[in-house]
């Protein structure tokens, strides 16, 4: 496209005086008829001639000295300013040339061409003219020549290249032709401003011969973005070619005729792309235009794993047709079955959970772990479950609830009726008195046998105790008589002593109820003592005896008179029934390497790939990586490494963690995948927990979880701890930093190294009793005299509860360890965190009872948390919260009633320094101004996270309430 810069009629702008020295013969108007100026060596013959062409008058510059030799007539333009980018200009000339043959006798000297010259200059030189400064551009010849009566106008365009100075002159040299210049047009070419691919490109002057294609960068138009700037090329002819790259409308906008327009209401666009806005998916809505996503409509939710822009789903309705099949009632069993809910809420991840209440004399309580479910009580995908170990004479109410991926999201608010469970009451009366169902050998030595057995239905708490009669005899009593020994027992286990080595005995048990009812006897079972040869070994391994028997009364009578006389013995056991699987301290192994091999799977290092360092352990870096064992799927793992230069003792300590972890198998305990011990670089490989340590995770997500979700996390930790305490394992360093969180927010207990409490934990502090102890997490008796028990773990669990409900806040803030111990001894306890449900805080206080025997056990804690989760309404009552003790650090409180000297000091004390600038920018620079702030004002200055908002608002509330003097931590 052509865009003239200067359209110049040189007729008006030529400096006539200088160059046209001959006088204009005003009488001769038509140059083709008469020649007015004749060139000589000393005078320029160009002249201005007025003409009439096609009826209109105009001027031309003419010269016509064809009869004279050596003509050299010059005509020069005025100074033509150049636009800096225009290095190449076009010169279009309209002219007439007279046919030399039309001059009689002048044809020998007559020419039919003229020359175009140019000269560059940085300034207008006025009338000064020096021929030598001009460069010839070209010779111009006409396409058509004009004969006497036939006027022919030529138009020729020439290019002047490589201009670089501020301006230039053009000049025409006549060397003896008869010519008239009618017009001269000087112009350059540009590529016009344009919008392509949602990018705008400015008007660009076309390049010259040394820059045939000019690269031009574009700028995305309003509401369009691009990672790489789009570009395009401008040709010498002023045309855009080869566009590269593309801008795209940003989220919430779509392309409409080269512009980005907001998505209409009811539509959304989540990412920058060339796509159109999409209609909001099912059960979602966008209430204003320009939506990036469509939030769920009330009563509909997206599960964490649902695509963020997919449809939302509702809660499932209640399961239908719950029935119980009681064919196996006599064995204390029944089968519950039901049909799927009529409305699945549009989801296919429906699972069921079964809850049970047992009622006695109108008092109902959760069945808890007293009954057994096959395959499980939660997460059922099938619509039936086998319930067993039901007690006699009790009413049971079973509740089956349908869940889907969105149920957890809905529950914290209020439980809509559609999710409430269908309840069916089943009144089951078990068989009584109970039967012995199985008998097994627990432990044996050459002189003793430890046995236990099960009874069905199981004895219930308030029913009269069941007693047992165990009678046994040697299998091969060949003395012509059979001697029975009868033991009367109160528990369903016994250690029978004073037996003969290597001898088989036959045992039978019968149960009796307290009211004299006799149950059926078991089958006669045979067990054999160990032979003599292993007595020594057994004595050495005495430490592994599982039961300590307190023999209160031993009476033995024997008679040899009758072939079948009865001998009666009475044994009373006071020891409680323990779980059969117990944690084995790897230290009891002489060679710790043997312990590792016993409890952990050896992995070949070539199956482990390290990807990225994710943390620093006591012994070396912790990596995220991949484990690909032969025949197994690839799994993401955490890899703990042992740094080079370790001693053998350090290597053993390092691997001891695997020996301990390898003994555990529980959903809420970090799972050991295996170890690398047979190669130079030892490694411990565990399951990978995407969200890392719980304390950090909660700090990073302050205020983002509901109490229901937090209590769900605590329930997981409590279940893991129950498992550990059932295995008689005392953790000693339970703290949120030692809990790991995966991507489904499941919490798992970790950190089992033997030396961990002593060395690993940065919280560890030396106490007067010698050891290094994480003071603020540890029970007073463990600090005072190293009494570490599951009850001291319960205390630590209470602190973990506090950390979780306070989103990772440091327990006792910046109080010193000494101050903490003093406060605890004076019966002070941490106050309830902000928004903490009252029931949860009450449980914390129970965990912090001074008398450890009064603290709840982990089993009780799991049951209570389960109960709270089953009825989320119970979390709605919030514990009293005093912002001054919960947020403000005791050591920063002043005594003059206005403790904070500046806004920044106050913000620092509540750990909200990151908002200092927001306050300053909003002009809030004095504490008086702070005290005037309303919740809305805090939001308006840019505090968006709900947790932070609350923290600041509560703190202001606390500051206002200066009259109250409560400060439980005034130590
Ligand atoms: P530890 O030596 O067990 O205290 O681990 C040091 C750090 O490594 C922890 O604080 C976590 O951030 C990280 N880490 C350890 N184990 C895992 C795991 N299984 N998954 C993810 N991160 C882990």
mmCIF file of C-alpha atoms and ligand atoms in Angstrom, residues 614-624 637-640 657 670-671 685-696 737-741 750-752 760, ligand 1:
data_model
loop_
_atom_site.group_PDB
_atom_site.id
_atom_site.type_symbol
_atom_site.label_atom_id
_atom_site.label_comp_id
_atom_site.label_asym_id
_atom_site.label_seq_id
_atom_site.Cartn_x
_atom_site.Cartn_y
_atom_site.Cartn_z
ATOM 1 C CA UNK A 614 12.553 -32.906 49.884
ATOM 2 C CA UNK A 615 14.025 -32.655 53.329
ATOM 3 C CA UNK A 616 16.975 -33.160 55.594
ATOM 4 C CA UNK A 617 16.941 -36.054 58.012
ATOM 5 C CA UNK A 618 19.316 -36.632 60.887
ATOM 6 C CA UNK A 619 21.474 -38.971 58.830
ATOM 7 C CA UNK A 620 21.303 -37.426 55.379
ATOM 8 C CA UNK A 621 19.038 -36.029 52.719
ATOM 9 C CA UNK A 622 15.495 -37.228 52.172
ATOM 10 C CA UNK A 623 14.518 -37.577 48.510
ATOM 11 C CA UNK A 624 11.299 -38.007 46.609
ATOM 12 C CA UNK A 637 8.429 -43.124 47.526
ATOM 13 C CA UNK A 638 10.440 -41.107 50.001
ATOM 14 C CA UNK A 639 14.072 -42.211 50.212
ATOM 15 C CA UNK A 640 16.067 -41.515 53.343
ATOM 16 C CA UNK A 657 14.116 -46.847 62.112
ATOM 17 C CA UNK A 670 4.037 -44.489 57.564
ATOM 18 C CA UNK A 671 4.601 -47.666 55.519
ATOM 19 C CA UNK A 685 12.394 -46.391 51.353
ATOM 20 C CA UNK A 686 8.912 -45.442 52.587
ATOM 21 C CA UNK A 687 5.629 -44.493 51.016
ATOM 22 C CA UNK A 688 5.638 -40.919 49.712
ATOM 23 C CA UNK A 689 3.476 -38.343 51.498
ATOM 24 C CA UNK A 690 2.810 -35.557 49.026
ATOM 25 C CA UNK A 691 1.984 -32.832 51.529
ATOM 26 C CA UNK A 692 4.982 -33.373 53.831
ATOM 27 C CA UNK A 693 5.058 -32.596 57.544
ATOM 28 C CA UNK A 694 1.696 -31.698 59.142
ATOM 29 C CA UNK A 695 2.858 -28.594 61.070
ATOM 30 C CA UNK A 696 4.264 -26.935 57.928
ATOM 31 C CA UNK A 737 6.216 -32.114 62.773
ATOM 32 C CA UNK A 738 6.461 -35.920 62.953
ATOM 33 C CA UNK A 739 3.129 -36.526 61.242
ATOM 34 C CA UNK A 740 3.142 -36.707 57.444
ATOM 35 C CA UNK A 741 0.203 -35.819 55.220
ATOM 36 C CA UNK A 750 6.338 -41.217 61.370
ATOM 37 C CA UNK A 751 9.786 -40.815 62.906
ATOM 38 C CA UNK A 752 10.649 -44.049 64.620
ATOM 39 C CA UNK A 760 17.158 -35.925 65.711
HETATM 40 P P1 LIG B 1 12.706 -37.089 58.935
HETATM 41 O O1 LIG B 1 14.145 -37.421 58.891
HETATM 42 O O2 LIG B 1 11.816 -38.284 58.979
HETATM 43 O O3 LIG B 1 12.363 -36.070 59.997
HETATM 44 O O4 LIG B 1 12.382 -36.383 57.496
HETATM 45 C C1 LIG B 1 12.839 -35.081 57.190
HETATM 46 C C2 LIG B 1 11.815 -34.390 56.269
HETATM 47 O O5 LIG B 1 11.716 -35.104 55.040
HETATM 48 C C3 LIG B 1 10.401 -34.347 56.840
HETATM 49 O O6 LIG B 1 10.162 -33.220 57.649
HETATM 50 C C4 LIG B 1 9.552 -34.303 55.580
HETATM 51 O O7 LIG B 1 9.462 -32.973 55.117
HETATM 52 C C5 LIG B 1 10.373 -35.105 54.584
HETATM 53 N N1 LIG B 1 9.884 -36.511 54.547
HETATM 54 C C6 LIG B 1 10.307 -37.554 55.272
HETATM 55 N N2 LIG B 1 9.629 -38.675 54.946
HETATM 56 C C7 LIG B 1 8.753 -38.331 53.994
HETATM 57 C C8 LIG B 1 7.750 -39.048 53.259
HETATM 58 N N3 LIG B 1 7.515 -40.357 53.455
HETATM 59 N N4 LIG B 1 7.033 -38.385 52.355
HETATM 60 C C9 LIG B 1 7.253 -37.052 52.157
HETATM 61 N N5 LIG B 1 8.160 -36.329 52.824
HETATM 62 C C10 LIG B 1 8.906 -36.947 53.741
#
